Amino acid sequence: MWLDVGLELPWLRPRPYFVDRRREAELTATVARMGFKVIEADVRADPETVEEDLLVELTRLLEFNELGAGSWAAFEDRLWDLLCEHDKPGVAVIIRGLDGLVGVDLYRLVRCVHKLVSMTEGVGLADAAASRQVEYFFVGEWGAS
């Protein structure tokens, strides 16, 4: 069953989900109450290593096989398995730290967010068996916009 996080969090803008830090506790409590398994990732916003750091952290937290951890290709391979576990609750991945890239390396920020969201959606669209819901929430100081 697909859960509509926008119904429970009316202030949430459409994907990708950027959440102001002051709303993090409300976000976490709400998605847990909705039945999601909550995964919280903290990432260092070092432009030189942010992609690898993010993927290694998510690989560890999602309990993926660590072979090739840190590469987008290996992460995508593991997503198939995660999304095909449709008998388990959806996953809400709360990611902190990427906001540190805003004034430093906007390209890397956009790349990380885009690849995570589009890769996950792509796996789900490519295989009807990949129906487990995975949502990413990027928490930080995003400003008023």
C-alpha positions as a printed Julia matrix, in Angstrom:
145×3 Matrix{Float64}:
  0.0    0.0     0.0
  1.38   3.38   -1.06
  1.36   6.04    1.68
  0.81   9.69    0.74
  3.17  11.68    2.94
  1.72  14.94    1.59
 -1.63  14.19    3.25
  0.01  13.91    6.66
  2.52  16.72    6.08
  0.59  19.4     4.18
  3.54  21.82    4.28
  5.72  19.35    2.37
  6.4   20.43   -1.2
  6.44  17.84   -4.02
  9.53  15.68   -4.56
 12.35  16.07   -3.98
 11.48  16.54   -0.32
 13.59  19.34    1.17
 12.7   19.76    4.84
 13.77  22.65    7.02
 15.68  21.49   10.1
 13.05  23.0    12.43
 10.5   20.51   11.02
 12.69  17.41   11.37
 11.13  16.13   14.62
  7.62  16.49   13.16
  8.72  14.75    9.95
 10.34  11.85   11.79
  7.41  11.33   14.14
  4.86  11.52   11.31
  6.52   9.07    8.93
  7.11   6.62   11.81
  3.44   6.9    12.81
  2.44   6.28    9.19
  4.28   2.96    9.3
  7.55   3.76    7.54
 10.82   2.27    8.72
 12.85   5.4     9.47
 16.52   5.51    8.45
 18.54   8.57    9.52
 21.76   9.36    7.65
 24.3   12.04    8.47
 26.59  13.0     5.6
 29.67  15.19    5.54
 29.26  17.86    2.87
 32.81  17.59    1.58
 32.48  18.21   -2.18
 35.4   15.88   -2.92
 33.86  12.83   -1.21
 30.17  13.61   -0.61
 28.8   11.14   -3.16
 30.92   8.25   -1.92
 30.26   9.2     1.73
 26.5    9.34    1.1
 26.44   5.98   -0.67
 28.61   4.25    1.93
 26.41   5.59    4.73
 23.18   4.55    2.99
 24.64   1.13    2.16
 25.44   0.62    5.84
 22.11   1.92    7.17
 20.01   0.02    4.63
 22.04  -3.11    5.4
 23.08  -3.63    1.78
 25.92  -5.89    0.74
 28.99  -3.65    1.04
 30.72  -4.96   -2.08
 31.31  -1.88   -4.24
 29.88   0.48   -1.6
 30.37   4.08   -2.62
 29.5    3.64   -6.29
 26.2    4.61   -7.87
 26.15   1.35   -9.9
 26.49  -0.84   -6.82
 23.86   1.2    -4.98
 21.42   0.83   -7.87
 21.94  -2.93   -7.89
 21.08  -3.1    -4.17
 17.99  -0.94   -4.66
 16.38  -3.73   -6.69
 16.52  -6.03   -3.69
 15.23  -3.35   -1.3
 12.32  -2.36   -3.52
 11.33  -5.97   -4.15
 10.8   -6.61   -0.42
  7.14  -5.61   -0.8
  6.08  -7.57    2.29
  7.99  -5.08    4.48
  7.04  -1.51    5.44
  8.06   1.46    3.33
 11.32   3.22    4.11
 11.72   6.9     4.94
 15.35   7.91    4.49
 16.11  11.14    6.31
 19.38  12.63    5.09
 21.13  15.44    6.98
 24.21  17.37    5.91
 23.77  17.98    2.2
 22.7   21.57    2.89
 26.39  22.27    3.56
 26.9   22.11   -0.21
 24.56  25.01   -0.99
 27.2   27.74   -1.14
 30.1   25.39   -1.87
 29.19  22.96   -4.66
 25.62  23.21   -5.9
 26.37  20.73   -8.7
 27.17  17.95   -6.22
 24.05  18.73   -4.18
 21.79  18.52   -7.22
 23.58  15.41   -8.48
 23.17  13.55   -5.16
 19.49  14.43   -4.83
 18.68  13.77   -8.49
 20.48  10.44   -8.67
 18.93   9.08   -5.47
 15.38  10.06   -6.38
 15.5    9.24  -10.09
 17.4    5.98   -9.6
 14.88   4.77   -7.02
 11.91   5.77   -9.16
 13.53   4.18  -12.21
 13.94   0.82  -10.51
 10.3    0.91   -9.45
  9.14   1.75  -12.96
 11.34  -0.93  -14.57
  9.98  -3.82  -12.52
  6.42  -4.24  -11.23
  7.78  -6.45   -8.43
  9.79  -3.48   -7.12
  6.85  -1.97   -5.29
  8.22  -1.16   -1.82
  7.94   2.54   -1.1
 11.17   4.4    -0.43
 11.06   8.14    0.23
 14.05  10.46    0.68
 13.85  13.55    2.88
 16.72  16.04    2.73
 16.84  17.92    6.02
 18.82  21.12    6.44
 18.91  24.88    6.5
 17.38  25.47    3.09
 16.33  29.1     3.6
 12.93  30.63    2.95
 12.64  29.41   -0.65
